[in-house]
């Protein structure tokens, strides 16, 4: 017990003294996962909307593939990204393996199916009668899409939150594609693994606390945006 | 008057259901009610005319020109109000302004139109309120204001108030009627089950059944001379009896119905099988067997089988040797001492009997 308490005390010390290493790791995590989430959000919402609002042969099969993608193990993603970016691989000439770009690419692959899948679910909740109403108001394609995105914003923000949560907390893909190089590709999750392996528990705890705070703060911001219109919702009454 | 909207050779298949309408037209400035039983294809026809549903074949004409190519511009000349208000998750103001913003109108024009139409429907006090917090009546008024703010050339009302309770429905229908009379006549196409709405709003009626147009005409024509049994029942003909014309002379026929002869004003010929339709409001009840000499040709002894209250009046089910329905006031119930099982006399004029010729 004393070991844990001492390490916690030391961990808070690292945080309060704004340890340069920790700050660098924290910022890189935020940049990598933030960029990956932003890319996934932009493309994921568009792809999700396009799939949800169109009717085509094989749609159910595609939805099954997307839903499977929502549960892709990060290490599997990491493996294939490494294979493709390896020096002799199809995209080896890009020379981005063991750089933050490779990590971003892997994280986009992890979060994109989540954003697409949840966006599709959100769009499918919009009644057809409302869609027809918006078309009858004279909306052009992009105006229609904008209004539909606005109408399903609660679900879409949930999709973005789920995507961010998945990538900020994954370790396998980042470790494999970034290599956990100190000062270059070390992010919060990979740093926690290496600090724990080294027995530097205080540093690992400090990084873990920061990881939790980052996740909480980002989700808090999204939740406030998401829930701002729901304060008058009906309250379930039991007794 | 020319047709503002027309549809020709319209065919649409939805699973086992098909709609087939060789021609249908709505005149400029008229209010056309599309009525008929559930599943008749009314909403589908309306959605097709509103350019929301693509027919399998057929052409839609707007002011005589076939609609083709980019539909957005054509859609911007019309407005639709559905049975559900279909409001967006935003304030009342922004909902009323939605179509105007889509058209990229200047903000002062949007503001002026939104405020004007919110005032017309007495929802200006709800401007900043979220659409989710509105009562059903307020939501319907917002949907109407949103549609009319677009100043459409054609307004589509698809069972617009069907989810409202009767008093709210009456209130909003009167409100709409008042607003339309103040803001000028425009072309309106309305689908409804509510015959009161039809009588209050419509100039002409189209009756649809099983994907086909059965009858089109003025309110008087469709209600007064229904084309078939379905139209007759739908338009409130309580008594519908199968019979055979026994004699026909000078425009009046004697029709055999269950052994009784009913006189009717018709050009049906002797031997023809017909359907006799009698509205309950055209039937009189008396306790006098033979009154003074009158023009009433149909007078029968009857027994009162049932009495049902319908709001301010009562419906009597009579047995005259054939079933007959009659509407009567509370005052008449009391003054005639009407009760179940009482023997009375029922009469109705030959000119109030509608005769529908049956095929074969």
Coordinates of C-alpha atoms in Angstrom, one line a residue:
Chain A
X1 CA 0.0 0.0 0.0
X2 CA 2.9 2.3 0.9
X3 CA 4.4 1.7 -2.6
X4 CA 1.2 2.8 -4.2
X5 CA 0.8 5.9 -2.0
X6 CA 4.4 6.9 -2.5
X7 CA 4.1 6.5 -6.3
X8 CA 0.9 8.5 -6.4
X9 CA 2.6 11.3 -4.4
X10 CA 5.5 11.3 -6.7
X11 CA 3.2 11.2 -9.8
X12 CA 1.4 14.3 -8.6
X13 CA 4.8 16.0 -8.2
X14 CA 5.6 15.3 -11.8
X15 CA 2.3 16.7 -12.9
X16 CA 2.4 19.8 -10.7
X17 CA 6.0 20.6 -11.8
X18 CA 4.9 20.3 -15.5
X19 CA 7.6 17.8 -16.2
X20 CA 8.9 18.6 -19.8
X21 CA 8.9 14.9 -20.8
X22 CA 5.4 14.4 -19.7
X23 CA 4.2 17.6 -21.4
X24 CA 5.8 16.6 -24.7
X25 CA 4.2 13.1 -24.5
X26 CA 0.9 14.7 -23.6
X27 CA 1.0 17.2 -26.5
X28 CA 2.0 14.5 -29.0
X29 CA -0.9 12.3 -27.8
X30 CA -3.3 15.2 -28.3
X31 CA -1.9 16.1 -31.7
X32 CA -1.9 12.5 -33.0
X33 CA -5.3 11.4 -31.6
X34 CA -6.9 14.9 -32.2
X35 CA -5.8 14.8 -35.9
X36 CA -6.9 11.2 -36.4
X37 CA -10.3 12.0 -34.8
X38 CA -10.7 15.2 -36.9
X39 CA -9.9 13.3 -40.1
X40 CA -12.2 10.4 -39.1
X41 CA -15.0 12.9 -38.2
X42 CA -14.8 14.8 -41.5
X43 CA -14.7 11.7 -43.7
X44 CA -16.7 9.5 -41.4
X45 CA -19.7 11.8 -41.3
X46 CA -19.7 12.3 -45.0
X47 CA -19.3 8.6 -45.8
X48 CA -21.9 7.7 -43.1
X49 CA -24.4 10.2 -44.4
X50 CA -23.9 9.1 -48.0
X51 CA -24.5 5.4 -47.1
X52 CA -27.4 6.2 -44.8
X53 CA -29.2 8.4 -47.3
X54 CA -28.7 6.2 -50.4
X55 CA -30.3 2.9 -51.5
X56 CA -28.1 0.4 -53.3
X57 CA -27.5 -3.3 -53.7
X58 CA -25.3 -4.7 -51.0
X59 CA -26.0 -2.0 -48.5
X60 CA -26.6 -4.5 -45.7
X61 CA -23.4 -6.3 -46.4
X62 CA -21.5 -3.0 -46.3
X63 CA -23.1 -2.1 -43.0
X64 CA -22.0 -5.5 -41.6
X65 CA -18.5 -4.8 -42.8
X66 CA -18.6 -1.3 -41.1
X67 CA -20.0 -2.7 -37.9
X68 CA -17.2 -5.3 -37.9
X69 CA -14.7 -2.5 -38.4
X70 CA -16.0 -0.9 -35.3
X71 CA -14.4 -3.7 -33.3
X72 CA -11.1 -3.9 -35.2
X73 CA -8.3 -4.9 -32.7
X74 CA -5.7 -2.1 -32.8
X75 CA -2.8 -4.6 -33.0
X76 CA -4.3 -6.0 -36.2
X77 CA -4.6 -2.5 -37.6
X78 CA -1.0 -1.8 -36.5
X79 CA 0.2 -5.0 -38.1
X80 CA -1.3 -4.1 -41.5
X81 CA -0.2 -0.5 -41.4
X82 CA 3.4 -1.6 -40.6
X83 CA 3.2 -4.1 -43.5
X84 CA 2.1 -1.4 -45.9
X85 CA 4.5 1.2 -44.7
X86 CA 7.5 -1.1 -44.2
X87 CA 10.6 -0.1 -46.2
X88 CA 9.8 -2.8 -48.9
X89 CA 6.1 -2.5 -48.5
X90 CA 3.6 -0.9 -51.1
X91 CA 3.9 2.5 -49.5
X92 CA 7.5 2.2 -48.1
X93 CA 8.6 5.0 -50.3
X94 CA 6.6 7.4 -48.2
X95 CA 9.1 6.9 -45.3
X96 CA 6.5 7.6 -42.7
X97 CA 6.8 4.4 -40.6
X98 CA 7.9 5.2 -37.0
X99 CA 6.6 8.8 -37.4
X100 CA 3.5 10.4 -36.0
X101 CA 2.0 10.2 -39.5
X102 CA 2.0 6.4 -39.4
X103 CA 0.3 6.6 -35.9
X104 CA -2.3 9.0 -37.3
X105 CA -2.9 6.7 -40.2
X106 CA -3.4 3.7 -37.9
X107 CA -5.7 5.7 -35.6
X108 CA -7.8 6.9 -38.5
X109 CA -8.3 3.3 -39.6
X110 CA -9.4 2.4 -36.0
X111 CA -11.8 5.4 -35.5
X112 CA -13.2 5.8 -39.0
X113 CA -15.5 2.7 -38.9
X114 CA -16.8 4.0 -35.5
X115 CA -17.7 7.4 -36.8
X116 CA -19.2 6.0 -40.0
X117 CA -21.2 3.3 -38.2
X118 CA -22.6 5.5 -35.5
X119 CA -23.3 8.3 -38.0
X120 CA -25.3 5.8 -40.2
X121 CA -27.3 4.8 -37.1
X122 CA -28.0 8.5 -36.3
X123 CA -29.2 9.3 -39.8
X124 CA -31.4 6.2 -39.9
X125 CA -33.2 7.6 -36.8
X126 CA -34.3 10.7 -38.8
X127 CA -37.9 10.0 -39.9
X128 CA -38.4 9.8 -43.7
X129 CA -41.2 12.3 -43.3
X130 CA -38.8 14.9 -42.0
X131 CA -36.4 14.2 -44.8
X132 CA -39.2 14.7 -47.3
X133 CA -40.2 17.9 -45.5
X134 CA -36.7 19.3 -45.9
X135 CA -36.6 18.4 -49.6
X136 CA -40.0 20.0 -50.1
X137 CA -38.6 23.2 -48.5
X138 CA -36.5 23.4 -51.6
X139 CA -33.1 22.2 -50.2
X140 CA -30.3 21.5 -52.6
X141 CA -28.2 18.3 -51.9
X142 CA -25.6 20.0 -49.7
X143 CA -28.2 22.0 -47.8
X144 CA -30.2 18.8 -47.2
X145 CA -27.0 17.1 -46.0
X146 CA -26.2 20.0 -43.7
X147 CA -29.7 20.0 -42.1
X148 CA -29.6 16.2 -41.7
X149 CA -26.2 16.5 -39.9
X150 CA -27.6 19.2 -37.7
X151 CA -30.7 17.1 -36.9
X152 CA -28.5 14.0 -35.9
X153 CA -25.9 16.1 -34.1
X154 CA -26.4 14.3 -30.8
X155 CA -25.5 11.0 -32.4
X156 CA -22.8 12.4 -34.6
X157 CA -21.1 13.9 -31.5
X158 CA -21.4 10.6 -29.8
X159 CA -19.7 9.0 -32.9
X160 CA -16.8 11.6 -32.6
X161 CA -16.5 10.9 -28.9
X162 CA -16.4 7.2 -29.4
X163 CA -13.8 7.6 -32.1
X164 CA -11.6 9.9 -29.9
X165 CA -12.0 7.5 -27.0
X166 CA -10.9 4.6 -29.1
X167 CA -7.7 6.2 -30.4
X168 CA -6.5 8.1 -27.3
X169 CA -6.7 4.9 -25.3
X170 CA -5.3 2.4 -27.9
X171 CA -1.7 1.2 -27.4
X172 CA -1.0 -1.6 -29.9
X173 CA -1.2 0.3 -33.2
X174 CA 0.7 3.3 -31.9
X175 CA 3.4 1.1 -30.5
X176 CA 3.8 -0.9 -33.7
X177 CA 3.5 2.0 -36.2
X178 CA 5.3 4.7 -34.1
X179 CA 7.9 2.6 -32.4
X180 CA 7.5 4.4 -29.1
X181 CA 10.6 6.5 -29.8
X182 CA 11.2 9.0 -27.0
X183 CA 10.7 12.6 -28.0
X184 CA 9.4 11.5 -31.4
X185 CA 6.6 9.0 -31.3
X186 CA 6.0 8.3 -27.6
X187 CA 2.4 9.0 -26.7
X188 CA 0.6 8.6 -23.3
X189 CA -0.4 5.0 -23.8
X190 CA 2.9 3.7 -25.1
X191 CA 4.8 5.7 -22.5
X192 CA 2.7 4.1 -19.7
X193 CA 3.6 0.7 -21.0
X194 CA 7.3 1.4 -21.2
X195 CA 7.4 3.2 -17.8
X196 CA 5.6 0.3 -16.2
X197 CA 8.0 -2.1 -17.8
X198 CA 10.9 -0.1 -16.4
X199 CA 9.3 -0.1 -12.9
X200 CA 9.0 3.7 -13.0
X201 CA 5.5 3.5 -11.5
X202 CA 5.3 7.2 -10.5
X203 CA 5.9 8.3 -14.1
X204 CA 3.4 5.7 -15.4
X205 CA 0.8 6.9 -12.8
X206 CA 1.4 10.5 -13.8
X207 CA 0.9 9.7 -17.4
X208 CA -2.2 7.6 -16.6
X209 CA -3.8 10.4 -14.6
X210 CA -3.1 12.8 -17.5
X211 CA -4.6 10.4 -20.0
X212 CA -7.8 10.1 -17.9
X213 CA -8.0 13.9 -17.5
X214 CA -7.5 14.5 -21.3
X215 CA -10.2 11.9 -22.1
X216 CA -12.5 13.3 -19.5
X217 CA -12.0 17.0 -20.5
X218 CA -12.5 16.3 -24.3
X219 CA -15.6 14.2 -23.6
X220 CA -16.9 16.8 -21.2
X221 CA -16.6 19.5 -23.9
X222 CA -18.3 17.3 -26.5
X223 CA -21.0 16.3 -24.0
X224 CA -21.9 19.9 -23.2
X225 CA -22.2 20.7 -26.9
X226 CA -24.2 17.5 -27.4
X227 CA -26.6 18.0 -24.5
X228 CA -27.2 21.7 -24.7
X229 CA -30.7 21.3 -26.2
X230 CA -31.8 18.5 -23.9
X231 CA -32.3 20.4 -20.7
X232 CA -36.1 20.3 -21.1
X233 CA -36.3 16.6 -21.8
X234 CA -39.0 14.6 -20.1
X235 CA -38.0 13.1 -16.8
X236 CA -39.0 9.5 -16.0
X237 CA -41.1 9.5 -12.9
X238 CA -41.2 6.3 -10.7
X239 CA -42.8 7.3 -7.5
Chain B
X1 CA -59.3 28.3 -65.8
X2 CA -56.1 26.6 -66.7
X3 CA -54.5 23.7 -64.7
X4 CA -51.6 24.8 -62.6
X5 CA -50.6 21.2 -62.0
X6 CA -51.4 18.2 -64.1
X7 CA -50.3 14.6 -64.2
X8 CA -50.7 12.4 -67.3
X9 CA -50.3 8.6 -67.7
X10 CA -49.2 8.3 -64.1
X11 CA -48.1 4.8 -63.0
X12 CA -46.4 3.9 -59.8
X13 CA -45.8 0.5 -58.3
X14 CA -45.0 0.0 -54.6
X15 CA -44.8 -3.7 -53.9
X16 CA -48.2 -5.2 -54.6
X17 CA -49.9 -1.8 -54.7
X18 CA -50.1 0.2 -57.9
X19 CA -51.4 3.6 -58.7
X20 CA -52.7 4.2 -62.2
X21 CA -54.1 7.6 -63.1
X22 CA -54.5 8.5 -66.8
X23 CA -55.1 12.2 -66.0
X24 CA -55.4 14.4 -63.0
X25 CA -55.4 18.2 -62.9
X26 CA -55.7 21.0 -60.4
X27 CA -56.9 24.4 -61.6
X28 CA -55.1 27.6 -60.6
X29 CA -56.5 29.1 -57.4
X30 CA -58.7 26.2 -56.5
X31 CA -58.7 24.0 -53.4
X32 CA -58.7 20.4 -54.4
X33 CA -59.4 17.8 -51.7
X34 CA -58.2 14.3 -52.4
X35 CA -60.3 11.9 -50.3
X36 CA -60.7 8.2 -49.9
X37 CA -60.2 5.3 -47.6
X38 CA -56.8 4.4 -46.0
X39 CA -54.4 3.0 -48.5
X40 CA -56.2 4.6 -51.5
X41 CA -52.9 6.2 -52.7
X42 CA -53.8 9.8 -51.7
X43 CA -50.5 10.6 -50.0
X44 CA -48.5 8.9 -52.8
X45 CA -50.4 11.0 -55.4
X46 CA -49.7 14.1 -53.4
X47 CA -46.0 13.3 -52.9
X48 CA -45.7 12.7 -56.7
X49 CA -47.4 16.0 -57.5
X50 CA -45.1 17.7 -54.9
X51 CA -42.1 16.2 -56.8
X52 CA -41.1 14.1 -53.8
X53 CA -41.8 10.7 -55.3
X54 CA -40.7 9.6 -58.8
X55 CA -43.4 7.8 -60.8
X56 CA -42.6 4.7 -62.8
X57 CA -44.0 6.4 -65.8
X58 CA -46.0 9.5 -66.5
X59 CA -45.4 13.2 -66.9
X60 CA -46.1 16.1 -64.4
X61 CA -47.0 19.4 -65.9
X62 CA -46.5 22.7 -64.1
X63 CA -48.4 25.5 -65.7
X64 CA -48.6 23.5 -68.9
X65 CA -44.8 22.7 -69.1
X66 CA -43.5 19.2 -68.3
X67 CA -41.3 19.2 -65.2
X68 CA -37.9 17.8 -65.8
X69 CA -34.2 18.3 -65.0
X70 CA -33.3 20.1 -61.8
X71 CA -36.3 19.7 -59.5
X72 CA -35.1 22.1 -56.8
X73 CA -36.4 25.2 -58.6
X74 CA -39.8 23.6 -59.2
X75 CA -40.0 22.5 -55.6
X76 CA -39.4 26.1 -54.5
X77 CA -42.7 27.1 -56.0
X78 CA -44.6 24.7 -53.7
X79 CA -44.9 24.0 -50.0
X80 CA -45.9 20.9 -48.1
X81 CA -47.6 20.5 -44.7
X82 CA -47.7 16.9 -43.5
X83 CA -49.9 15.1 -41.0
X84 CA -47.0 15.3 -38.5
X85 CA -45.6 18.8 -38.2
X86 CA -42.1 17.6 -39.1
X87 CA -40.3 20.4 -37.3
X88 CA -36.5 20.7 -37.1
X89 CA -34.8 20.6 -33.7
X90 CA -34.5 24.4 -33.4
X91 CA -36.5 27.4 -32.3
X92 CA -40.0 28.2 -33.7
X93 CA -38.5 31.3 -35.4
X94 CA -35.8 29.2 -37.1
X95 CA -38.3 26.6 -38.1
X96 CA -40.6 29.2 -39.8
X97 CA -37.5 30.7 -41.4
X98 CA -36.0 27.4 -42.6
X99 CA -37.3 27.4 -46.1
X100 CA -36.5 31.1 -46.5
X101 CA -32.9 30.5 -45.4
X102 CA -32.6 27.6 -47.8
X103 CA -33.6 30.1 -50.5
X104 CA -30.8 32.5 -49.3
X105 CA -33.2 35.4 -49.0
X106 CA -31.9 38.6 -47.4
X107 CA -32.2 38.6 -43.5
X108 CA -34.5 41.5 -43.3
X109 CA -36.9 39.8 -45.8
X110 CA -36.7 36.6 -43.8
X111 CA -37.4 38.5 -40.5
X112 CA -40.3 40.4 -42.0
X113 CA -42.0 37.3 -43.5
X114 CA -41.4 35.1 -40.4
X115 CA -42.8 37.7 -38.0
X116 CA -45.8 38.3 -40.3
X117 CA -46.7 34.6 -40.5
X118 CA -46.1 33.9 -36.8
X119 CA -48.5 36.7 -36.1
X120 CA -51.1 35.2 -38.5
X121 CA -51.1 32.0 -36.6
X122 CA -50.7 33.7 -33.1
X123 CA -47.4 32.0 -32.4
X124 CA -45.2 35.2 -32.3
X125 CA -45.0 34.8 -28.5
X126 CA -43.2 31.4 -29.0
X127 CA -40.5 32.7 -31.3
X128 CA -37.5 31.6 -29.2
X129 CA -39.1 28.4 -27.9
X130 CA -37.7 25.1 -28.9
X131 CA -39.9 23.1 -31.4
X132 CA -39.6 20.2 -29.0
X133 CA -41.5 22.1 -26.3
X134 CA -44.5 22.9 -28.4
X135 CA -48.0 21.5 -27.9
X136 CA -49.4 19.6 -30.9
X137 CA -51.5 22.6 -32.0
X138 CA -48.6 25.0 -31.7
X139 CA -46.4 22.7 -33.7
X140 CA -49.0 22.4 -36.5
X141 CA -49.4 26.2 -36.6
X142 CA -45.6 26.5 -36.8
X143 CA -45.6 24.0 -39.8
X144 CA -48.4 26.1 -41.5
X145 CA -46.5 29.3 -40.9
X146 CA -43.3 27.8 -42.3
X147 CA -45.1 26.7 -45.4
X148 CA -47.0 29.9 -46.0
X149 CA -44.0 32.1 -45.4
X150 CA -42.6 30.6 -48.6
X151 CA -45.5 32.2 -50.4
X152 CA -46.0 29.1 -52.5
X153 CA -47.9 29.0 -55.7
X154 CA -49.3 25.6 -54.6
X155 CA -49.8 24.5 -51.0
X156 CA -50.0 20.8 -50.3
X157 CA -51.8 19.8 -47.1
X158 CA -51.4 16.1 -46.4
X159 CA -53.9 15.2 -43.7
X160 CA -52.6 18.3 -42.0
X161 CA -54.3 18.1 -38.7
X162 CA -55.1 14.4 -38.3
X163 CA -53.1 14.1 -35.0
X164 CA -55.1 16.9 -33.3
X165 CA -58.1 16.4 -31.1
X166 CA -61.4 17.5 -32.6
X167 CA -61.6 20.9 -31.0
X168 CA -58.0 21.8 -31.8
X169 CA -58.6 20.6 -35.3
X170 CA -61.7 22.8 -35.7
X171 CA -59.8 25.7 -34.3
X172 CA -56.8 25.4 -36.6
X173 CA -58.9 24.7 -39.6
X174 CA -60.9 27.9 -38.9
X175 CA -57.5 29.7 -38.3
X176 CA -56.2 28.5 -41.6
X177 CA -59.4 29.4 -43.5
X178 CA -59.3 32.9 -41.9
X179 CA -55.6 33.3 -42.8
X180 CA -56.2 32.2 -46.4
X181 CA -59.1 34.6 -46.8
X182 CA -56.9 37.5 -45.5
X183 CA -53.7 36.6 -47.4
X184 CA -55.3 35.8 -50.8
X185 CA -56.5 32.8 -52.7
X186 CA -53.9 30.3 -53.7
X187 CA -53.9 26.8 -55.1
X188 CA -54.3 24.2 -52.4
X189 CA -54.3 20.4 -52.6
X190 CA -55.4 18.7 -49.4
X191 CA -55.7 15.0 -48.5
X192 CA -58.1 14.3 -45.6
X193 CA -60.5 11.9 -44.0
X194 CA -62.3 14.7 -42.4
X195 CA -65.5 15.6 -44.3
X196 CA -65.9 18.8 -42.3
X197 CA -62.5 20.0 -43.6
X198 CA -63.6 19.1 -47.1
X199 CA -66.8 21.1 -46.9
X200 CA -65.0 24.0 -45.2
X201 CA -62.0 24.2 -47.5
X202 CA -62.5 22.4 -50.8
X203 CA -63.8 23.7 -54.2
X204 CA -63.5 20.3 -55.8
X205 CA -63.0 16.8 -54.6
X206 CA -61.1 13.8 -56.1
X207 CA -62.1 10.5 -54.6
X208 CA -59.5 7.8 -54.8
X209 CA -59.7 4.1 -54.0
X210 CA -57.2 1.3 -54.5
X211 CA -54.8 3.5 -56.5
X212 CA -57.5 4.8 -58.9
X213 CA -59.4 8.1 -59.2
X214 CA -63.0 7.1 -58.9
X215 CA -64.7 10.5 -59.1
X216 CA -63.8 14.1 -59.5
X217 CA -66.2 17.0 -59.1
X218 CA -67.5 19.8 -56.9
X219 CA -68.4 19.1 -53.3
X220 CA -72.0 19.0 -54.3
X221 CA -71.5 16.6 -57.2
X222 CA -69.4 14.1 -55.2
X223 CA -71.5 14.2 -52.1
X224 CA -74.8 14.5 -54.0
X225 CA -74.1 12.0 -56.7
X226 CA -71.6 9.5 -55.5
X227 CA -70.1 7.4 -58.3
X228 CA -70.2 4.1 -56.5
X229 CA -70.9 2.4 -53.2
X230 CA -67.4 3.2 -51.7
X231 CA -67.8 6.9 -52.5
X232 CA -71.4 6.9 -51.1
X233 CA -70.4 5.3 -47.8
X234 CA -67.3 7.5 -47.4
X235 CA -69.3 10.7 -48.0
X236 CA -71.8 9.8 -45.3
X237 CA -74.6 7.9 -47.1
X238 CA -75.8 6.0 -44.1
X239 CA -78.4 3.9 -45.9
X240 CA -77.2 2.0 -49.0
X241 CA -79.6 -0.6 -50.3
X242 CA -79.4 -2.9 -53.3
X243 CA -82.5 -2.9 -55.5
X244 CA -84.0 -3.4 -58.9
X245 CA -85.9 -0.8 -60.9
X246 CA -89.5 -2.1 -61.4
X247 CA -90.9 0.9 -63.4
X248 CA -89.5 4.1 -64.7
X249 CA -91.6 7.0 -65.9
X250 CA -91.0 10.7 -66.4
X251 CA -87.7 10.6 -64.5
X252 CA -89.1 8.9 -61.5
X253 CA -88.5 5.2 -60.8
X254 CA -90.0 2.7 -58.5
X255 CA -87.2 0.6 -57.1
X256 CA -87.9 -2.8 -55.4
X257 CA -85.9 -3.0 -52.2
X258 CA -86.6 -6.1 -50.1
X259 CA -90.1 -6.2 -51.3
X260 CA -90.8 -2.5 -50.6
X261 CA -91.0 0.1 -53.4
X262 CA -88.8 3.2 -53.0
X263 CA -89.5 6.1 -55.4
X264 CA -86.5 7.9 -56.7
X265 CA -85.7 10.6 -59.1
X266 CA -83.4 8.8 -61.7
X267 CA -83.1 8.0 -65.3
X268 CA -82.5 4.3 -64.5
X269 CA -84.5 1.9 -66.7
X270 CA -86.8 -0.9 -65.6
X271 CA -84.9 -4.1 -64.9
X272 CA -81.6 -2.3 -63.9
X273 CA -79.9 -3.3 -60.7
X274 CA -79.1 -0.2 -58.7
X275 CA -77.8 1.0 -55.3
X276 CA -80.2 3.3 -53.4
X277 CA -78.5 5.8 -51.2
X278 CA -80.3 7.9 -48.6
X279 CA -78.7 10.4 -46.3
X280 CA -80.0 10.3 -42.7
X281 CA -80.5 14.0 -42.6
X282 CA -83.1 13.7 -45.4
X283 CA -85.3 11.3 -43.5
X284 CA -88.3 12.6 -41.5
X285 CA -90.1 10.8 -38.6
X286 CA -93.7 11.3 -37.7
X287 CA -96.4 9.5 -35.7
X288 CA -99.1 10.3 -38.3
X289 CA -99.9 7.6 -40.8
X290 CA -101.4 9.8 -43.5
X291 CA -100.7 13.5 -43.3
X292 CA -101.9 16.3 -45.5
X293 CA -101.2 16.0 -49.2
X294 CA -97.4 16.5 -49.7
X295 CA -94.8 16.1 -52.4
X296 CA -93.1 13.3 -50.4
X297 CA -93.4 10.1 -52.3
X298 CA -91.8 7.7 -49.8
X299 CA -93.7 7.1 -46.6
X300 CA -93.3 3.8 -44.6
X301 CA -94.4 2.4 -41.3
X302 CA -91.3 1.6 -39.2
X303 CA -90.1 0.4 -35.9
X304 CA -87.3 2.1 -34.0
X305 CA -84.6 -0.5 -33.5
X306 CA -81.8 1.7 -32.0
X307 CA -81.0 5.2 -30.7
X308 CA -77.4 6.5 -30.6
X309 CA -76.4 9.9 -29.5
X310 CA -73.9 11.6 -31.9
X311 CA -72.9 14.9 -30.2
X312 CA -75.8 17.3 -30.4
X313 CA -78.1 15.0 -32.2
X314 CA -79.3 11.3 -32.3
X315 CA -79.2 8.7 -35.0
X316 CA -82.2 6.4 -35.2
X317 CA -81.9 2.9 -36.8
X318 CA -85.3 2.2 -38.3
X319 CA -86.8 -1.0 -39.7
X320 CA -89.2 -0.2 -42.5
X321 CA -89.0 -3.6 -44.1
X322 CA -85.6 -2.4 -45.2
X323 CA -83.0 -0.7 -42.9
X324 CA -83.0 3.1 -42.8
X325 CA -81.1 5.7 -40.7
X326 CA -82.3 9.0 -39.6
X327 CA -80.8 12.0 -37.7
X328 CA -83.0 13.7 -35.2
X329 CA -82.7 16.4 -32.5
X330 CA -83.2 15.9 -28.8
X331 CA -86.2 18.2 -29.0
X332 CA -87.8 15.9 -31.5
X333 CA -87.0 12.8 -29.5
X334 CA -88.8 14.4 -26.5
X335 CA -91.8 15.8 -28.4
X336 CA -92.4 12.6 -30.3
X337 CA -91.7 10.4 -27.3
X338 CA -89.3 8.3 -29.3
X339 CA -88.0 5.1 -27.7
X340 CA -86.7 1.8 -28.8
X341 CA -89.4 -0.5 -30.2
X342 CA -91.9 2.3 -30.9
X343 CA -93.8 2.1 -34.1
X344 CA -93.6 5.3 -36.2
X345 CA -93.6 6.5 -39.9
X346 CA -90.6 7.4 -41.9
X347 CA -90.6 9.5 -45.0
X348 CA -88.2 11.0 -47.5
X349 CA -88.5 12.7 -50.9
X350 CA -87.8 10.9 -54.1
X351 CA -85.4 13.7 -55.1
X352 CA -83.3 13.0 -52.0
X353 CA -82.7 9.4 -53.0
X354 CA -79.5 8.9 -54.9
X355 CA -79.5 6.0 -57.3
X356 CA -76.1 4.5 -58.2
X357 CA -76.2 2.2 -61.2
X358 CA -74.4 -1.0 -60.6
X359 CA -72.3 -2.6 -63.4
X360 CA -73.9 -5.7 -64.9

